[in-house]
Every structure is written in structure tokens, then in C-alpha cells.
Amino acid sequence: KIAAFYFLPKDKPEPFMENWGEILDNNLSKLKKFHSAQFREFSKLDYKIYPRMVIGEKESLAYDTQVTQHGNPQALRNIAPEIERRIFDSNGDLFIDDFLPECRMSGKRLVGSGEVYCVIVIVYEGIGASGSENVALLSRIFLTDSQYSATAATLLAHEFYHTLGLPDAYDIITAVPFSQDIMGLGRFKPIEKTYLDKDNLIQLGL
């Protein structure tokens, strides 16, 4: 289950994509279709978009710090706990009782119930493209800028698969790819024309 959010720092309260819900839904729908085809229905992906923009408690620099290299993982580390606390904790100011009740807080960690694995996907009004265990972050620019129009869903999917433990298949310094699939060179192709290679599928249990 993906819980998807459009997150804006406190100093950027105006939405830069007014139809953000539609844009998110379109790209998540493509990811869902891709996942179903790659896993031959053995793993099923579903998603729910939080119905409101999330305005952060802090300004941009507090989330980013001054170091935004390598996909700005610092923003991911700073934003994810705030979302978990404010939205999934029943005492949170943005808690909605029927928003993915199968995903809940256990201590300071978001967990799923039964066979559900819960993932947070953050579309961020800032810099970054990063993913780690159960959290992915993607700058809004990758979903709205014309230069990424053909690959927006692919870039979202690439970061999503980091949440399931798949590593980048390219050199972080030189960007030279180690594979042709979505974790390597295939991240620059439309999602309909890329794939997860055999080793990645085996690693994920297929």
C-alpha cells in the first residue's frame, strides 16, 4: 500500500501544481500497472492519495539543510517522520480516521497489518529524488516539467523500488549504468518500455 502526499514547506504554501491530485493519480496508476505486469500478479500494489496538500511545520532549509546532493536524502529523513507523526498517529493534527487504517504507527515506526507493507511516497515542493526503506521522495518538478513528461512515472517507480530494498544500478559519481532495467539505464525510458531485471525480481521474492 502506498500512502501518497504532496508536501510543501512552510515557506512555499501555494501549490505549484493545482491539479496535483490528478497528476499523482495518473503516475501512481502507471506504477500500479507496471508492478502488476512485472510480478505477474503475485505481488499487488495499491495506493491512496492523502486528500489535502500537507503544509510543513518548517521552512525549506530545515528539511533540506544545505546539502542536497545524491537526491537530497536529508529531506526524506526530515519529512517522513513529520508525515508519520501528523497523519498516522491518532493524536496528529492531520490524522484522518479512514485514511489507510491498515497502516498504523507502532512506536515511532509505520507498519502494515497482515500481509500489507506500507510505503510513503512524498511529492516534494523542493529538490530531490530519493528512496529508502518504506519511504520515497520525488521533487514535484519530475512530475510537471516538460523535459520529464515521458519518464515521470518511471522516475517515481525507480524511487518506489528503493523502498522495497533495490539499490541503484549505476555509479553515483559518474552515472554510468550497471544494468538496462529501471534501476539503471531504464530509468530514462517511459515506464511502458522499461522493466525489472531477473535478479531484482528474484531479490523481491518472485
mmCIF file of C-alpha atoms in Angstrom:
data_model
loop_
_atom_site.group_PDB
_atom_site.id
_atom_site.type_symbol
_atom_site.label_atom_id
_atom_site.label_comp_id
_atom_site.label_asym_id
_atom_site.label_seq_id
_atom_site.Cartn_x
_atom_site.Cartn_y
_atom_site.Cartn_z
ATOM 1 C CA LYS A 1 0.000 0.000 0.000
ATOM 2 C CA ILE A 2 1.320 3.394 -0.993
ATOM 3 C CA ALA A 3 0.269 6.432 1.004
ATOM 4 C CA ALA A 4 0.974 9.371 -1.321
ATOM 5 C CA PHE A 5 1.385 13.023 -0.338
ATOM 6 C CA TYR A 6 2.027 16.407 -1.889
ATOM 7 C CA PHE A 7 4.251 18.149 0.666
ATOM 8 C CA LEU A 8 5.090 21.860 0.704
ATOM 9 C CA PRO A 9 7.474 23.532 3.170
ATOM 10 C CA LYS A 10 6.011 26.326 5.285
ATOM 11 C CA ASP A 11 7.643 28.998 3.097
ATOM 12 C CA LYS A 12 6.003 27.563 -0.068
ATOM 13 C CA PRO A 13 2.325 27.420 0.908
ATOM 14 C CA GLU A 14 0.974 27.954 -2.618
ATOM 15 C CA PRO A 15 0.653 24.843 -4.804
ATOM 16 C CA PHE A 16 2.838 24.783 -7.891
ATOM 17 C CA MET A 17 0.627 22.114 -9.453
ATOM 18 C CA GLU A 18 -3.014 22.971 -8.863
ATOM 19 C CA ASN A 19 -4.197 19.624 -10.234
ATOM 20 C CA TRP A 20 -1.705 17.781 -8.040
ATOM 21 C CA GLY A 21 -4.155 15.013 -7.131
ATOM 22 C CA GLU A 22 -4.825 14.200 -10.772
ATOM 23 C CA ILE A 23 -1.110 14.244 -11.640
ATOM 24 C CA LEU A 24 -0.266 11.972 -8.715
ATOM 25 C CA ASP A 25 -3.092 9.588 -9.545
ATOM 26 C CA ASN A 26 -2.023 9.357 -13.189
ATOM 27 C CA ASN A 27 1.568 8.443 -12.341
ATOM 28 C CA LEU A 28 0.703 6.089 -9.492
ATOM 29 C CA SER A 29 -1.774 4.322 -11.778
ATOM 30 C CA LYS A 30 1.047 3.685 -14.265
ATOM 31 C CA LEU A 31 3.265 2.376 -11.460
ATOM 32 C CA LYS A 32 0.487 0.048 -10.313
ATOM 33 C CA LYS A 33 0.083 -1.364 -13.826
ATOM 34 C CA PHE A 34 3.861 -1.778 -14.213
ATOM 35 C CA HIS A 35 4.161 -3.566 -10.859
ATOM 36 C CA SER A 36 1.326 -5.941 -11.680
ATOM 37 C CA ALA A 37 2.890 -6.877 -15.029
ATOM 38 C CA GLN A 38 6.421 -7.327 -13.626
ATOM 39 C CA PHE A 39 5.265 -9.525 -10.747
ATOM 40 C CA ARG A 40 2.637 -11.406 -12.769
ATOM 41 C CA GLU A 41 0.023 -10.597 -10.109
ATOM 42 C CA PHE A 42 1.996 -12.380 -7.343
ATOM 43 C CA SER A 43 2.529 -9.000 -5.703
ATOM 44 C CA LYS A 44 -0.205 -6.388 -5.836
ATOM 45 C CA LEU A 45 0.242 -2.685 -5.369
ATOM 46 C CA ASP A 46 -2.451 -0.215 -4.414
ATOM 47 C CA TYR A 47 -2.325 3.402 -3.368
ATOM 48 C CA LYS A 48 -4.278 6.150 -1.700
ATOM 49 C CA ILE A 49 -3.607 9.847 -2.079
ATOM 50 C CA TYR A 50 -3.943 11.998 1.020
ATOM 51 C CA PRO A 51 -6.814 14.368 0.128
ATOM 52 C CA ARG A 52 -5.118 17.636 1.125
ATOM 53 C CA MET A 53 -1.785 19.253 0.483
ATOM 54 C CA VAL A 54 0.467 18.875 3.502
ATOM 55 C CA ILE A 55 1.999 22.197 4.571
ATOM 56 C CA GLY A 56 5.143 21.520 6.562
ATOM 57 C CA GLU A 57 5.817 22.801 10.056
ATOM 58 C CA LYS A 58 9.199 24.165 8.930
ATOM 59 C CA GLU A 59 10.722 26.121 6.069
ATOM 60 C CA SER A 60 12.664 24.593 3.161
ATOM 61 C CA LEU A 61 16.156 24.860 4.632
ATOM 62 C CA ALA A 62 15.125 22.971 7.738
ATOM 63 C CA TYR A 63 14.142 19.973 5.592
ATOM 64 C CA ASP A 64 16.953 20.185 3.051
ATOM 65 C CA THR A 65 19.796 21.502 5.207
ATOM 66 C CA GLN A 66 22.465 22.969 2.925
ATOM 67 C CA VAL A 67 23.438 19.642 1.395
ATOM 68 C CA THR A 68 21.147 18.404 -1.365
ATOM 69 C CA GLN A 69 23.474 16.104 -3.340
ATOM 70 C CA HIS A 70 22.700 12.481 -4.147
ATOM 71 C CA GLY A 71 18.945 13.024 -4.351
ATOM 72 C CA ASN A 72 18.617 15.097 -1.182
ATOM 73 C CA PRO A 73 18.111 12.165 1.211
ATOM 74 C CA GLN A 74 18.206 14.610 4.115
ATOM 75 C CA ALA A 75 14.817 15.986 3.047
ATOM 76 C CA LEU A 76 13.426 12.460 3.018
ATOM 77 C CA ARG A 77 14.798 11.818 6.522
ATOM 78 C CA ASN A 78 13.301 15.049 7.850
ATOM 79 C CA ILE A 79 9.907 14.994 6.137
ATOM 80 C CA ALA A 80 8.944 11.342 6.610
ATOM 81 C CA PRO A 81 8.841 11.399 10.446
ATOM 82 C CA GLU A 82 6.718 14.555 10.341
ATOM 83 C CA ILE A 83 4.201 12.930 7.998
ATOM 84 C CA GLU A 84 4.080 9.786 10.123
ATOM 85 C CA ARG A 85 3.567 11.784 13.313
ATOM 86 C CA ARG A 86 0.985 14.219 11.936
ATOM 87 C CA ILE A 87 -1.045 11.861 9.742
ATOM 88 C CA PHE A 88 -0.744 8.294 11.029
ATOM 89 C CA ASP A 89 -0.660 8.995 14.756
ATOM 90 C CA SER A 90 -4.211 9.340 16.069
ATOM 91 C CA ASN A 91 -3.096 12.427 18.013
ATOM 92 C CA GLY A 92 -1.678 14.081 14.891
ATOM 93 C CA ASP A 93 -3.139 17.365 13.657
ATOM 94 C CA LEU A 94 -3.738 15.897 10.167
ATOM 95 C CA PHE A 95 -4.974 12.463 11.235
ATOM 96 C CA ILE A 96 -7.942 11.129 9.238
ATOM 97 C CA ASP A 97 -9.521 8.011 10.688
ATOM 98 C CA ASP A 98 -10.275 6.309 7.371
ATOM 99 C CA PHE A 99 -7.005 7.133 5.580
ATOM 100 C CA LEU A 100 -5.319 3.733 5.159
ATOM 101 C CA PRO A 101 -6.302 2.312 8.550
ATOM 102 C CA GLU A 102 -4.336 -0.832 7.657
ATOM 103 C CA CYS A 103 -1.206 1.316 8.044
ATOM 104 C CA ARG A 104 -0.587 2.382 11.617
ATOM 105 C CA MET A 105 2.107 3.627 13.956
ATOM 106 C CA SER A 106 3.920 1.122 16.128
ATOM 107 C CA GLY A 107 6.096 3.177 18.417
ATOM 108 C CA LYS A 108 7.826 5.566 16.009
ATOM 109 C CA ARG A 109 7.545 3.247 13.010
ATOM 110 C CA LEU A 110 4.841 2.934 10.348
ATOM 111 C CA VAL A 111 3.781 -0.675 9.860
ATOM 112 C CA GLY A 112 1.112 -2.582 7.968
ATOM 113 C CA SER A 113 -1.379 -5.141 9.180
ATOM 114 C CA GLY A 114 -1.498 -8.726 7.910
ATOM 115 C CA GLU A 115 0.274 -9.073 4.573
ATOM 116 C CA VAL A 116 0.240 -5.333 3.902
ATOM 117 C CA TYR A 117 3.538 -3.481 3.543
ATOM 118 C CA CYS A 118 3.038 0.265 3.892
ATOM 119 C CA VAL A 119 5.084 2.727 1.870
ATOM 120 C CA ILE A 120 5.064 6.525 1.985
ATOM 121 C CA VAL A 121 5.597 8.382 -1.303
ATOM 122 C CA ILE A 122 6.216 12.118 -0.976
ATOM 123 C CA VAL A 123 5.958 14.526 -3.890
ATOM 124 C CA TYR A 124 8.071 17.362 -2.567
ATOM 125 C CA GLU A 125 7.904 21.042 -3.443
ATOM 126 C CA GLY A 126 11.661 21.231 -3.386
ATOM 127 C CA ILE A 127 14.755 19.411 -4.577
ATOM 128 C CA GLY A 128 15.261 15.693 -4.548
ATOM 129 C CA ALA A 129 14.730 12.151 -5.745
ATOM 130 C CA SER A 130 15.485 9.604 -3.074
ATOM 131 C CA GLY A 131 14.224 6.357 -1.610
ATOM 132 C CA SER A 132 14.936 4.139 1.372
ATOM 133 C CA GLU A 133 13.129 1.564 3.479
ATOM 134 C CA ASN A 134 9.365 2.242 3.142
ATOM 135 C CA VAL A 135 9.779 5.946 2.152
ATOM 136 C CA ALA A 136 10.370 7.593 -1.234
ATOM 137 C CA LEU A 137 10.640 11.272 -2.128
ATOM 138 C CA LEU A 138 10.417 12.863 -5.569
ATOM 139 C CA SER A 139 10.592 16.530 -6.438
ATOM 140 C CA ARG A 140 7.398 17.866 -7.954
ATOM 141 C CA ILE A 141 9.490 19.060 -10.913
ATOM 142 C CA PHE A 142 9.904 15.470 -12.120
ATOM 143 C CA LEU A 143 6.124 15.167 -12.484
ATOM 144 C CA THR A 144 5.395 18.540 -14.071
ATOM 145 C CA ASP A 145 8.423 19.769 -16.025
ATOM 146 C CA SER A 146 8.071 19.098 -19.764
ATOM 147 C CA GLN A 147 11.572 17.592 -20.019
ATOM 148 C CA TYR A 148 10.418 14.705 -17.803
ATOM 149 C CA SER A 149 6.963 14.213 -19.327
ATOM 150 C CA ALA A 150 7.856 10.864 -20.926
ATOM 151 C CA THR A 151 9.623 9.452 -17.866
ATOM 152 C CA ALA A 152 7.789 10.915 -14.854
ATOM 153 C CA ALA A 153 6.156 7.609 -13.879
ATOM 154 C CA THR A 154 9.462 5.780 -14.407
ATOM 155 C CA LEU A 155 11.316 8.123 -12.062
ATOM 156 C CA LEU A 156 8.564 7.687 -9.478
ATOM 157 C CA ALA A 157 8.774 3.910 -9.865
ATOM 158 C CA HIS A 158 12.581 3.939 -9.567
ATOM 159 C CA GLU A 159 12.357 5.666 -6.190
ATOM 160 C CA PHE A 160 9.488 3.414 -5.118
ATOM 161 C CA TYR A 161 11.558 0.276 -5.689
ATOM 162 C CA HIS A 162 14.203 1.631 -3.329
ATOM 163 C CA THR A 163 11.517 1.332 -0.621
ATOM 164 C CA LEU A 164 11.485 -2.420 -1.285
ATOM 165 C CA GLY A 165 15.259 -2.645 -0.953
ATOM 166 C CA LEU A 166 16.501 -2.430 -4.550
ATOM 167 C CA PRO A 167 19.719 -0.420 -4.950
ATOM 168 C CA ASP A 168 20.681 1.981 -7.715
ATOM 169 C CA ALA A 169 22.245 0.159 -10.657
ATOM 170 C CA TYR A 170 24.525 2.988 -11.703
ATOM 171 C CA ASP A 171 27.651 4.660 -10.396
ATOM 172 C CA ILE A 172 26.665 7.525 -8.092
ATOM 173 C CA ILE A 173 29.622 9.668 -9.185
ATOM 174 C CA THR A 174 29.767 9.030 -12.942
ATOM 175 C CA ALA A 175 26.139 7.905 -13.538
ATOM 176 C CA VAL A 176 27.441 5.006 -15.662
ATOM 177 C CA PRO A 177 24.706 2.306 -15.530
ATOM 178 C CA PHE A 178 25.313 -1.275 -14.397
ATOM 179 C CA SER A 179 22.016 -2.566 -15.804
ATOM 180 C CA GLN A 180 19.493 -1.853 -18.521
ATOM 181 C CA ASP A 181 16.483 -2.117 -16.213
ATOM 182 C CA ILE A 182 14.580 0.546 -14.275
ATOM 183 C CA MET A 183 17.218 0.739 -11.547
ATOM 184 C CA GLY A 184 19.894 1.575 -14.138
ATOM 185 C CA LEU A 185 19.670 2.913 -17.683
ATOM 186 C CA GLY A 186 15.983 2.008 -17.909
ATOM 187 C CA ARG A 187 15.071 4.810 -15.521
ATOM 188 C CA PHE A 188 15.357 7.174 -18.508
ATOM 189 C CA LYS A 189 12.747 5.311 -20.566
ATOM 190 C CA PRO A 190 8.933 5.546 -20.484
ATOM 191 C CA ILE A 191 7.549 3.124 -17.919
ATOM 192 C CA GLU A 192 5.867 1.112 -20.668
ATOM 193 C CA LYS A 193 9.312 0.432 -22.200
ATOM 194 C CA THR A 194 11.353 -0.488 -19.139
ATOM 195 C CA TYR A 195 11.401 -3.454 -16.765
ATOM 196 C CA LEU A 196 12.779 -5.018 -13.578
ATOM 197 C CA ASP A 197 15.536 -7.473 -14.398
ATOM 198 C CA LYS A 198 15.513 -11.102 -13.306
ATOM 199 C CA ASP A 199 17.931 -10.638 -10.394
ATOM 200 C CA ASN A 200 15.814 -7.833 -8.927
ATOM 201 C CA LEU A 201 12.640 -9.887 -9.244
ATOM 202 C CA ILE A 202 14.350 -12.813 -7.501
ATOM 203 C CA GLN A 203 15.557 -10.490 -4.740
ATOM 204 C CA LEU A 204 11.960 -9.352 -4.261
ATOM 205 C CA GLY A 205 10.713 -12.918 -3.975
ATOM 206 C CA LEU A 206 9.367 -13.790 -7.412
#
